[in-house]
Amino acid sequence: MPDQHNAPYPTRRAGRVRLPHLQEMKTRGEKWAMLTAYDMYSAAVFEEAGIPVLLVGDSAGNNVYGHDSTLAVTVEELIPLVRAVSRATQRALVIADLPFGSYQGSPEQCFHTAVRFMKEGGAHAIKLEGGLEMLAQVERLVASGIPVMVHIGFTPQAEHQLGGYRVQGKGDDAQRLVAVARAFEKAGAFALLIEMVPGDVAARITHAVSIPTVGIGAGSGCDGQVLVWQDMAGLRSGQLPRFVKQFADMRKVLGDAAQEFAAQVASGEFPGPEHTF
Ligand code: KIV
């Protein structure tokens, strides 16, 4: 565990990480990490490790509920996860992802869904995906005092329209993406999440806007980096996206522990007298 007093992250502060802290880190050129979290223990561990921002992502669809995409996850399924993460943390900024179909319909629909995530889930900010067609939604949230992060580039909720998991913003499309980023900054978004975009394009966006950018598969030029925690910790098996780095082998650690438990039950070693009333 890093030394609590020397760690640079604002989660070492006594109070909650707030939007100005992220903005100040951009000004100082300090990079920061964001992780997804979907439950109490992961949230508490990541906050303790100094992660300033936790995202309760719609990736819960794949990583909690076992779907093969994010499309199926519902507001009713996500709100309890947001509540668990916000209850378990005192300092991290908790961002709730709006699920597919819960905000695209209209700015009013977006507003009502976002309010549910903040009132019922205790989220501090909201994330939504999209391009310029989402400007009215972002403006509606900002006008209501709801901080909003906009997810641009590859937007998984539009995977069928985008023709699958493809890098966005290549070639001539780069200029369009920079314009999209600037438009969301102007609309009042507090940050941009940039997914699967060439590194030089994400760096261009990061320089073009004054708000923080967080990258995933977008190179090292963003202000922050985000990963799905099960990817980061090596819990997921099978083919991994190129942008994932595994920082531990949790699948092995958990598997070994479960095997040892089963072996000790079979041999009669567990429970011992010390575990028995
Ligand atoms: O839902 C999610 O996990 C995301 C990732 C891109 C971080 O949006």
PDB file of N, CA and C and ligand atoms in Angstrom, residues 34 36 38 55-60 63 70 97 127 129 151 156 193 195 216 226-228, ligand 1:
ATOM      1  N   MET A  34      -8.570   6.173 -12.751  1.00  0.00           N
ATOM      2  CA  MET A  34      -9.976   5.930 -12.411  1.00  0.00           C
ATOM      3  C   MET A  34     -10.208   4.431 -12.621  1.00  0.00           C
ATOM      4  N   THR A  36     -13.384   1.220 -12.494  1.00  0.00           N
ATOM      5  CA  THR A  36     -14.778   0.888 -12.256  1.00  0.00           C
ATOM      6  C   THR A  36     -14.869   0.228 -10.886  1.00  0.00           C
ATOM      7  N   TYR A  38     -18.200  -1.897  -8.564  1.00  0.00           N
ATOM      8  CA  TYR A  38     -19.615  -2.272  -8.625  1.00  0.00           C
ATOM      9  C   TYR A  38     -20.122  -2.781  -7.281  1.00  0.00           C
ATOM     10  N   LEU A  55     -15.973   4.703 -11.141  1.00  0.00           N
ATOM     11  CA  LEU A  55     -17.077   4.702 -12.101  1.00  0.00           C
ATOM     12  C   LEU A  55     -17.895   3.435 -11.921  1.00  0.00           C
ATOM     13  N   VAL A  56     -19.174   3.595 -11.607  1.00  0.00           N
ATOM     14  CA  VAL A  56     -20.064   2.436 -11.641  1.00  0.00           C
ATOM     15  C   VAL A  56     -20.555   2.362 -13.079  1.00  0.00           C
ATOM     16  N   GLY A  57     -19.818   1.604 -13.877  1.00  0.00           N
ATOM     17  CA  GLY A  57     -20.026   1.595 -15.319  1.00  0.00           C
ATOM     18  C   GLY A  57     -21.183   0.696 -15.727  1.00  0.00           C
ATOM     19  N   ASP A  58     -21.715   0.992 -16.913  1.00  0.00           N
ATOM     20  CA  ASP A  58     -22.705   0.058 -17.469  1.00  0.00           C
ATOM     21  C   ASP A  58     -21.999  -1.230 -17.894  1.00  0.00           C
ATOM     22  N   SER A  59     -20.648  -1.232 -17.802  1.00  0.00           N
ATOM     23  CA  SER A  59     -19.891  -2.463 -18.012  1.00  0.00           C
ATOM     24  C   SER A  59     -20.238  -3.489 -16.933  1.00  0.00           C
ATOM     25  N   ALA A  60     -21.026  -3.098 -15.927  1.00  0.00           N
ATOM     26  CA  ALA A  60     -21.607  -4.089 -15.010  1.00  0.00           C
ATOM     27  C   ALA A  60     -22.389  -5.129 -15.813  1.00  0.00           C
ATOM     28  N   ASN A  63     -19.573  -7.420 -16.586  1.00  0.00           N
ATOM     29  CA  ASN A  63     -18.675  -7.816 -15.495  1.00  0.00           C
ATOM     30  C   ASN A  63     -19.378  -8.206 -14.203  1.00  0.00           C
ATOM     31  N   THR A  70     -22.867  -4.207 -23.007  1.00  0.00           N
ATOM     32  CA  THR A  70     -23.430  -3.327 -21.973  1.00  0.00           C
ATOM     33  C   THR A  70     -24.907  -3.020 -22.238  1.00  0.00           C
ATOM     34  N   ASP A  97     -22.874   5.610 -14.517  1.00  0.00           N
ATOM     35  CA  ASP A  97     -23.087   5.542 -15.970  1.00  0.00           C
ATOM     36  C   ASP A  97     -24.587   5.435 -16.250  1.00  0.00           C
ATOM     37  N   LYS A 127     -22.223   9.843 -16.087  1.00  0.00           N
ATOM     38  CA  LYS A 127     -21.541   9.715 -17.382  1.00  0.00           C
ATOM     39  C   LYS A 127     -22.571   9.254 -18.411  1.00  0.00           C
ATOM     40  N   GLU A 129     -22.872   8.499 -22.932  1.00  0.00           N
ATOM     41  CA  GLU A 129     -22.108   8.280 -24.171  1.00  0.00           C
ATOM     42  C   GLU A 129     -22.732   9.041 -25.327  1.00  0.00           C
ATOM     43  N   HIS A 151     -18.678  10.449 -22.664  1.00  0.00           N
ATOM     44  CA  HIS A 151     -17.871   9.338 -23.195  1.00  0.00           C
ATOM     45  C   HIS A 151     -17.905   9.440 -24.719  1.00  0.00           C
ATOM     46  N   PRO A 156     -19.544   2.078 -26.498  1.00  0.00           N
ATOM     47  CA  PRO A 156     -20.015   0.692 -26.564  1.00  0.00           C
ATOM     48  C   PRO A 156     -21.523   0.548 -26.741  1.00  0.00           C
ATOM     49  N   LEU A 193     -14.460  11.206 -21.331  1.00  0.00           N
ATOM     50  CA  LEU A 193     -13.836   9.884 -21.362  1.00  0.00           C
ATOM     51  C   LEU A 193     -13.639   9.552 -22.839  1.00  0.00           C
ATOM     52  N   GLU A 195     -12.532   6.764 -25.549  1.00  0.00           N
ATOM     53  CA  GLU A 195     -12.278   5.320 -25.689  1.00  0.00           C
ATOM     54  C   GLU A 195     -11.853   4.974 -27.111  1.00  0.00           C
ATOM     55  N   ILE A 216      -9.160   5.395 -22.320  1.00  0.00           N
ATOM     56  CA  ILE A 216      -9.119   3.922 -22.257  1.00  0.00           C
ATOM     57  C   ILE A 216      -8.870   3.498 -23.701  1.00  0.00           C
ATOM     58  N   VAL A 226      -8.468   5.114 -17.338  1.00  0.00           N
ATOM     59  CA  VAL A 226      -9.466   4.277 -16.667  1.00  0.00           C
ATOM     60  C   VAL A 226      -9.381   2.852 -17.191  1.00  0.00           C
ATOM     61  N   LEU A 227      -9.611   1.903 -16.303  1.00  0.00           N
ATOM     62  CA  LEU A 227      -9.771   0.498 -16.701  1.00  0.00           C
ATOM     63  C   LEU A 227     -10.929  -0.106 -15.911  1.00  0.00           C
ATOM     64  N   VAL A 228     -11.529  -1.113 -16.485  1.00  0.00           N
ATOM     65  CA  VAL A 228     -12.495  -1.956 -15.768  1.00  0.00           C
ATOM     66  C   VAL A 228     -11.685  -2.756 -14.736  1.00  0.00           C
TER      67      VAL A 228
HETATM   68  O1  KIV B   1     -18.769   1.303 -18.323  1.00  0.00           O
HETATM   69  C1  KIV B   1     -17.530   1.326 -18.324  1.00  0.00           C
HETATM   70  O2  KIV B   1     -16.877   0.536 -17.642  1.00  0.00           O
HETATM   71  C2  KIV B   1     -16.849   2.279 -19.171  1.00  0.00           C
HETATM   72  C3  KIV B   1     -15.413   2.025 -19.471  1.00  0.00           C
HETATM   73  C4  KIV B   1     -15.008   2.592 -20.751  1.00  0.00           C
HETATM   74  C5  KIV B   1     -14.533   2.500 -18.381  1.00  0.00           C
HETATM   75  O3  KIV B   1     -17.439   3.217 -19.619  1.00  0.00           O
END
